[in-house]
Short mmCIF file of C-alpha atoms and ligand atoms in Angstrom, two decimals:
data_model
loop_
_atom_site.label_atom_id
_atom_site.label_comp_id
_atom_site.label_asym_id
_atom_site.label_seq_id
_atom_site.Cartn_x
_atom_site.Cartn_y
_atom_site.Cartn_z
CA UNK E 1 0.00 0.00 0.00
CA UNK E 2 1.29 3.47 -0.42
CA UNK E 3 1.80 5.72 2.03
CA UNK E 4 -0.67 9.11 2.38
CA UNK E 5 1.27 12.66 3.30
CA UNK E 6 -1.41 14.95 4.89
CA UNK E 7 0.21 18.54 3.56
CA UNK E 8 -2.41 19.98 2.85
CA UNK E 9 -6.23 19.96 3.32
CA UNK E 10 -6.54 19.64 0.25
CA UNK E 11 -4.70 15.96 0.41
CA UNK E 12 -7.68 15.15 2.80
CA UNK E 13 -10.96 13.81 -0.09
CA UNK E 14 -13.96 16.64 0.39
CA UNK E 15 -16.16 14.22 0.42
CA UNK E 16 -14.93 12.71 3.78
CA UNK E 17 -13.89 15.85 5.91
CA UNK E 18 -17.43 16.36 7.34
CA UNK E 19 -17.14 12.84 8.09
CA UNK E 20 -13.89 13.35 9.93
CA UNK E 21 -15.71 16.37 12.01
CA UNK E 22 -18.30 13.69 13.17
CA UNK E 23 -16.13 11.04 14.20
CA UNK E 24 -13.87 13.65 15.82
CA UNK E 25 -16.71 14.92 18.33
CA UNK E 26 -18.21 11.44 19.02
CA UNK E 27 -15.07 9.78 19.84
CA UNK E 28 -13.58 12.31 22.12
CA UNK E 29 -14.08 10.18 25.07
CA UNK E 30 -12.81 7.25 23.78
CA UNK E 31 -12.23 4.51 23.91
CA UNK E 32 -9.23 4.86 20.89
CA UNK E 33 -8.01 2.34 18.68
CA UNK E 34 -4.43 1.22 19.60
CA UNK E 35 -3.42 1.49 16.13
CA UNK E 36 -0.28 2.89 16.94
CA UNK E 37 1.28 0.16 19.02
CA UNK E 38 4.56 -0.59 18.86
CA UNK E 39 5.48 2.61 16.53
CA UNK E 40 6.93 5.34 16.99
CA UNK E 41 6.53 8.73 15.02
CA UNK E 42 8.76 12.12 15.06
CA UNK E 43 7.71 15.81 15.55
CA UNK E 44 10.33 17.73 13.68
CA UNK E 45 10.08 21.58 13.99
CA UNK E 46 11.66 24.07 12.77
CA UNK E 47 9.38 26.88 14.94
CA UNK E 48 8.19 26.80 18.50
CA UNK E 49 4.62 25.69 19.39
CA UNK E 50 2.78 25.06 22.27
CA UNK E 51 -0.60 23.35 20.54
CA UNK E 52 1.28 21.69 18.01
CA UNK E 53 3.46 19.99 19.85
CA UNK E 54 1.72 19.16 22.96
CA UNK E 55 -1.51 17.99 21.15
CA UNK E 56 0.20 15.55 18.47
CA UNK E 57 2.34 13.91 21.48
CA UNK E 58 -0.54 13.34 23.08
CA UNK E 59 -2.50 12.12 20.38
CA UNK E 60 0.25 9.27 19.78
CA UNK E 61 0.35 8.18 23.03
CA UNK E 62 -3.38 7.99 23.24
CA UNK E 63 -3.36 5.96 20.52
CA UNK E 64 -0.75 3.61 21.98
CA UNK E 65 2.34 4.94 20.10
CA UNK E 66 5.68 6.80 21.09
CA UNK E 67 6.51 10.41 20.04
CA UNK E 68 9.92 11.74 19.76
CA UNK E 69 10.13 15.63 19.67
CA UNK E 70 13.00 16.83 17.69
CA UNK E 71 13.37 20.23 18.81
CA UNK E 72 14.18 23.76 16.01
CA UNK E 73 18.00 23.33 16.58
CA UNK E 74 18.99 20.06 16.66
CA UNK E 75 18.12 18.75 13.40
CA UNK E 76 19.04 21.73 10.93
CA UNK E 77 16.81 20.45 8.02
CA UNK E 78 18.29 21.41 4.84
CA UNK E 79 21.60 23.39 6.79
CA UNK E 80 23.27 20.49 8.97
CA UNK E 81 21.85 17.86 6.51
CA UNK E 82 19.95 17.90 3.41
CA UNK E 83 16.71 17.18 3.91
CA UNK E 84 16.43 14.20 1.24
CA UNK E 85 19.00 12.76 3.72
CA UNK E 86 17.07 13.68 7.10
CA UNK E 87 13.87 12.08 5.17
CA UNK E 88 16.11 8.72 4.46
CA UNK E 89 17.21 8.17 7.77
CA UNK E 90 14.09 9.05 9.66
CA UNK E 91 12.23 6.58 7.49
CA UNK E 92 14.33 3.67 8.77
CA UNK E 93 13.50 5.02 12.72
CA UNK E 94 9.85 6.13 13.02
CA UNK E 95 6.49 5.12 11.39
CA UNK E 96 5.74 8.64 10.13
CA UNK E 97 6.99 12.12 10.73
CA UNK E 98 4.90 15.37 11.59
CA UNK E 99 6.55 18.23 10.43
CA UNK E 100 7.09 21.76 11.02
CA UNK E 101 8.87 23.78 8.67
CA UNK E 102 9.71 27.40 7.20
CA UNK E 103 8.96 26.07 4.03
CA UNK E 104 5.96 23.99 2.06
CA UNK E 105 8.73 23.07 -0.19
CA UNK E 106 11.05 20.90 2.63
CA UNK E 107 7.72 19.77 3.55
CA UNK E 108 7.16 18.21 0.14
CA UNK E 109 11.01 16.98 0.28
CA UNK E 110 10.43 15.26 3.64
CA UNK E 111 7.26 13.81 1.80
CA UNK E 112 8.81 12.91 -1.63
CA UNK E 113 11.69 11.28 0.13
CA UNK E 114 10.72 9.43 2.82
CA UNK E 115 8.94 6.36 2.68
CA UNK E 116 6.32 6.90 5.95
CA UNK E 117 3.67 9.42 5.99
CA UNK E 118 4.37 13.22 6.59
CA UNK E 119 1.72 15.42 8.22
CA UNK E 120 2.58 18.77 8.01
CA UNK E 121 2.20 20.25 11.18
CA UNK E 122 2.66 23.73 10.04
CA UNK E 123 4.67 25.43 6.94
CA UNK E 124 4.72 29.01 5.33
CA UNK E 125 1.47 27.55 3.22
CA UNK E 126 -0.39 26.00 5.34
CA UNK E 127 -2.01 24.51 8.77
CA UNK E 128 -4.49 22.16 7.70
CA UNK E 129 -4.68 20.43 11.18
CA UNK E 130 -5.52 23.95 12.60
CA UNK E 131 -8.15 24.40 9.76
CA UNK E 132 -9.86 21.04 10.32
CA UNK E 133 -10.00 21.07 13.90
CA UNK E 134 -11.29 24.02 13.56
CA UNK E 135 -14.26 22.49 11.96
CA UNK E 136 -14.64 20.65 14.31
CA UNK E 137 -15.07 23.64 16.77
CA UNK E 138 -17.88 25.69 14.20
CA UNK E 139 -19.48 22.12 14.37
CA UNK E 140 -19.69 21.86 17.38
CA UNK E 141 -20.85 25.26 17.95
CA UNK E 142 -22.95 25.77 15.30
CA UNK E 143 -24.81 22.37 14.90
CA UNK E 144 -23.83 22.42 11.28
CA UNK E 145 -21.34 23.62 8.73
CA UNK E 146 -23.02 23.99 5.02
CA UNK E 147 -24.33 27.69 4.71
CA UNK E 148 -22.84 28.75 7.67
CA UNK E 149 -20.34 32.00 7.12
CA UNK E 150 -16.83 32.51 8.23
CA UNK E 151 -15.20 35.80 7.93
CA UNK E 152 -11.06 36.13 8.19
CA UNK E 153 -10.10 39.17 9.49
CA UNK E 154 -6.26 40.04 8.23
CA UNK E 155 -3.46 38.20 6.38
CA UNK E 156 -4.03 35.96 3.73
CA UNK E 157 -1.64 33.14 5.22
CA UNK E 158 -1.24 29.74 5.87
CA UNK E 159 -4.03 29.69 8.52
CA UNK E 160 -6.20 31.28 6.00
CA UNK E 161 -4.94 29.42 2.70
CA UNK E 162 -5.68 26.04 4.87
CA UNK E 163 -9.49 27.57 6.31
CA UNK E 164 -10.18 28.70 2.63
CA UNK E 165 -9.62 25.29 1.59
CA UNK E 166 -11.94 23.10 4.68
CA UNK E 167 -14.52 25.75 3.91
CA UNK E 168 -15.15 25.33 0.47
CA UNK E 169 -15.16 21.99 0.77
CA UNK E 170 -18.31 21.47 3.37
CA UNK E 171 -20.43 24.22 2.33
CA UNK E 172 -19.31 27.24 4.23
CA UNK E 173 -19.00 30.51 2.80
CA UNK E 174 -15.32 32.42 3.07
CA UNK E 175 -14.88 36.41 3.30
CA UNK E 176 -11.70 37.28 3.67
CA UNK E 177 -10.83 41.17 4.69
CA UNK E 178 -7.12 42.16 4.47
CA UNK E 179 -5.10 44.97 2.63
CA UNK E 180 -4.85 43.90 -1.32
CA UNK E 181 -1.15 42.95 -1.38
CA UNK E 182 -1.85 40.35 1.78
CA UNK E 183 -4.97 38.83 0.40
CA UNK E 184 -5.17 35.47 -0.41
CA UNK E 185 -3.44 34.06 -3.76
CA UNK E 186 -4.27 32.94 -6.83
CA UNK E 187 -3.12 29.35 -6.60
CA UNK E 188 -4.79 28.54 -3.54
CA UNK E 189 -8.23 30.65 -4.77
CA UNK E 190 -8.14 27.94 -8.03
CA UNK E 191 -8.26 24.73 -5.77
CA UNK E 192 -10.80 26.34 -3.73
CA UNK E 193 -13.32 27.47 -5.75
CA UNK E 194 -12.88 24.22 -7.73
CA UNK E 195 -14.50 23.05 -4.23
CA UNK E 196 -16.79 25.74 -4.03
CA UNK E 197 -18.38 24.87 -7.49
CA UNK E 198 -19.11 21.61 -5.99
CA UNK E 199 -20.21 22.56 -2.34
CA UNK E 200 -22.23 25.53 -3.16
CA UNK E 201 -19.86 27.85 -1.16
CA UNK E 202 -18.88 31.69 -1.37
CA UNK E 203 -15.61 33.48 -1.74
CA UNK E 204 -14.88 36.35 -1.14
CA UNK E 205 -11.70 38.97 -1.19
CA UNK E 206 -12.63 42.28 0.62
CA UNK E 207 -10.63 45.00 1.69
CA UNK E 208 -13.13 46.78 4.42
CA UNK E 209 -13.45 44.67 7.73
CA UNK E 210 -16.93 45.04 8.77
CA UNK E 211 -18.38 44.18 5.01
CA UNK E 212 -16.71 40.88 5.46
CA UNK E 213 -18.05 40.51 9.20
CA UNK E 214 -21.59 41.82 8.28
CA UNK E 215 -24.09 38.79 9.18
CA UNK E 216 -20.87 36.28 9.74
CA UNK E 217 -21.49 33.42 11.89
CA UNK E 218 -17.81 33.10 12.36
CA UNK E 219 -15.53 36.11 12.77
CA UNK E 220 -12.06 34.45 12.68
CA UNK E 221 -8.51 36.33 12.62
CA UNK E 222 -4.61 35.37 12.91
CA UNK E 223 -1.77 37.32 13.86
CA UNK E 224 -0.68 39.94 11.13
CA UNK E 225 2.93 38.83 11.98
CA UNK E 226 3.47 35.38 11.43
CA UNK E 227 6.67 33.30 12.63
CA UNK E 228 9.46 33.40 10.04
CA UNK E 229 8.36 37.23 9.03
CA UNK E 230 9.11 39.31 12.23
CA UNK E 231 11.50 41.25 10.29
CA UNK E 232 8.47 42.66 8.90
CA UNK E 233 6.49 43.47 12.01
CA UNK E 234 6.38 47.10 11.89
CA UNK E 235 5.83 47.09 8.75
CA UNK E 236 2.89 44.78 8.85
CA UNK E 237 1.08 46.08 12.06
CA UNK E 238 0.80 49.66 9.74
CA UNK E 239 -0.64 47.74 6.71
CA UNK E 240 -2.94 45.71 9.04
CA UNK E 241 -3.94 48.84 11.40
CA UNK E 242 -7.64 49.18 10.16
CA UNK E 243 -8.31 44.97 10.62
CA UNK E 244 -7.94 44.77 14.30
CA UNK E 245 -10.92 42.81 15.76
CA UNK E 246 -12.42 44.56 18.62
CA UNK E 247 -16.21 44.98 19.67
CA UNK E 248 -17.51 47.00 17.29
CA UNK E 249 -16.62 44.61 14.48
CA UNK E 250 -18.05 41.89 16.16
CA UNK E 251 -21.42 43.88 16.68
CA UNK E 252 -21.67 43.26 12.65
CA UNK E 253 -21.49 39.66 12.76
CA UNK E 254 -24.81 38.06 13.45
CA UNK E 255 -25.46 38.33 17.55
CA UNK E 256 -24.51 35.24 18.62
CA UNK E 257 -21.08 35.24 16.21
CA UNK E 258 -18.37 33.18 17.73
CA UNK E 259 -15.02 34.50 17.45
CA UNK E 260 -12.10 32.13 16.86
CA UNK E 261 -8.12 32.73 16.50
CA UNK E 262 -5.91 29.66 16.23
CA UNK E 263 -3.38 31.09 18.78
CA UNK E 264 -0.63 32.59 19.98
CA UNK E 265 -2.81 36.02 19.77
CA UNK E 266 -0.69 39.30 19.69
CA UNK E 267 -2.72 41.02 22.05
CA UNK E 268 -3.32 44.67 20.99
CA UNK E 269 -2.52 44.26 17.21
CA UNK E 270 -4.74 41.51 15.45
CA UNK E 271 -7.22 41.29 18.65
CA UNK E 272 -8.33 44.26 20.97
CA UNK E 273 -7.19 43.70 24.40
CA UNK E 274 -9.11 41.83 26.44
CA UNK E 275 -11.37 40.27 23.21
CA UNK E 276 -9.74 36.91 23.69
CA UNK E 277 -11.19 36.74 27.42
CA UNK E 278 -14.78 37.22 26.05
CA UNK E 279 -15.04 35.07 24.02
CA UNK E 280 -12.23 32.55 25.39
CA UNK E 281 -14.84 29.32 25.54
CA UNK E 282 -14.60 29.23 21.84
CA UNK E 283 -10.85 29.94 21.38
CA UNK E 284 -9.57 27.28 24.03
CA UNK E 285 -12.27 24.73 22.98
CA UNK E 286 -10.64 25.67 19.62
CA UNK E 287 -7.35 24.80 20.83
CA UNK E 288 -8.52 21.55 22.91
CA UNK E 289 -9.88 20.37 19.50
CA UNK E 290 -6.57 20.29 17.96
CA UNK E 291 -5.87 16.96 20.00
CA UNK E 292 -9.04 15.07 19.09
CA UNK E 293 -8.95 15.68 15.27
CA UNK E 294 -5.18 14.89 15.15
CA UNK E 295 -6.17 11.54 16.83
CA UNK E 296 -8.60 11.69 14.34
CA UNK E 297 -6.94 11.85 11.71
CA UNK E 298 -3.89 9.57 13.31
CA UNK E 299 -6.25 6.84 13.29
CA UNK E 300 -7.38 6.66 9.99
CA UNK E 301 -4.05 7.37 8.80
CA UNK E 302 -3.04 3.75 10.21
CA UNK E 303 -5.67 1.55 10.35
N1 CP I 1 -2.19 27.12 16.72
C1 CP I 1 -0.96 26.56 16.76
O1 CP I 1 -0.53 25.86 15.84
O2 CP I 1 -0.27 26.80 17.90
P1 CP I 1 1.27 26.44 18.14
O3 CP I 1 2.08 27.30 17.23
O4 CP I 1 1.50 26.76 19.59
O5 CP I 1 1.48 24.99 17.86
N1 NVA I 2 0.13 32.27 11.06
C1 NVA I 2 0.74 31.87 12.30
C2 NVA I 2 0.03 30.69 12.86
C3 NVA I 2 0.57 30.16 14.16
C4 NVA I 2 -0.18 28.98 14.66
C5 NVA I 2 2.22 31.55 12.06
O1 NVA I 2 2.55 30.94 11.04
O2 NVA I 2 3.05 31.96 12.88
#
């Protein structure tokens, strides 16, 4: 059998992700299938992380397995070794590897050469375990996901490009406010409205925040500085100045909006201080779902 790389959402089939949601809520409890007994699988990252990390280890060991954390500055993917030779030798350790990395493009190296699965746990393109647990979240709020209507609030990045992409595939309509020259890009916009055609879901590219929050049953943002780019931070909190949420854009979302933010939240730039408290049920139950769609997702991956 070959092996299946989870890099994007997109290498998840549409057809199957509002599946995944389901079994994700009504297996939270357990009990979990032991389907990683007796193997072992690596977190390699390149950035820090708190959810990441903590929720994938977990995951493994609740499904019976071993994690090994590699930590930013031990391996030196691509620097200390090239990552065609990292891939090699980690293949002949672990059962699979979960990646985090400054680029997509080591990601698809890791994935390319190695001969276990790669789940990428993060990259400059995208977070697709972020963007499907956080269907899981809208689910579980919400009681349903086609028709419903997210709105992003700021940079077009990789928490976006991956959200774009689990939206259009279930139904949900995507607005997306940010200045023009961070908005979302063409090559991710063609595989999702490819989806969209199919689901029945909007897309949107605004610049003015409240006409993408107006009647939005989701207001969602991200920090306007993401890791890799802090060179750019001053630059970016001026471009981003006019999308920070704070209560008055939420009072143009419908009235019982939920707002979510994948975390770690630069308090004072992307999100008003003290927004995150308000509405914290959401945005840790957010975070807490990052474990059960990983094991989620860990299962199927070896059954
Ligand atoms: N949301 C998220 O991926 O958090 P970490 O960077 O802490 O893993
Ligand atoms: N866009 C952020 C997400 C962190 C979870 C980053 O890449 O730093």
């Amino acid at each position: 059998m070959s092996k299946r790389d989870i890099l994007s959402v997109a290498d998840f089939p549409a057809d199957e992700v509002e599946q995944l949601v389901k079994t994700t809520v009504r297996t939270k409890k357990g009990p979990w299938p032991q389907v990683l007994a007796g193997k072992s699988i690596t977190l390699l990252f390149e950035k820090p992380s708190l959810r990441t990390r903590l929720s994938f280890e977990l995951a493994v060991h609740q499904l019976g397995g071993y994690a090994i954390y590699m930590s930013p500055d031990e391996v030196g993917l691509g620097k200390r070794e090239s990552v065609p030779d990292v891939a090699h030798v980690l293949s002949r350790y672990v059962h699979g590897i979960v990646a985090r990395t400054f680029l997509h493009k080591s990601l698809e190296a890791l994935a390319a050469y190695s001969t276990v699965p790669v789940i990428n746990a993060l990259s400059d393109y995208e977070h697709p375990c972020q963007a499907l647990s956080d269907l899981v979240t809208i689910f579980e709020k919400r009681g349903k996901l086609k028709g419903l209507t997210v709105a992003f609030i700021g940079d077009g990045n990789n928490v976006a490009n991956s959200l774009l992409l689990a939206c259009s595939m279930v139904g949900i309509n995507f607005l997306i406010a940010s200045p023009e020259e961070y908005s979302l890009k063409d090559n991710v916009l063609k595989v999702a409205n490819k989806y969209a055609e199919k689901s029945g879901s909007q897309i949107m590219l605004l610049e003015e925040a409240a006409m993408a929050a107006k009647d939005a049953d989701v207001v969602y943002t991200d920090v306007w500085t993401s890791m890799g780019q802090e060179a750019e931070h001053e630059q970016r909190c001026i471009a981003f100045a006019k999308y920070q949420v704070d209560d008055k854009l939420m009072s143009y979302a419908k009235k019982d909006a939920i707002l979510m933010h994948p975390l770690p939240a630069h308090h004072g730039e992307e999100v008003d201080v003290g927004i995150i408290d308000r509405y914290r049920s959401v945005i840790f139950d957010q975070a807490e779902n990052r474990l059960h769609l990983q094991r989620t997702l860990l299962s199927e991956l070896y059954k």
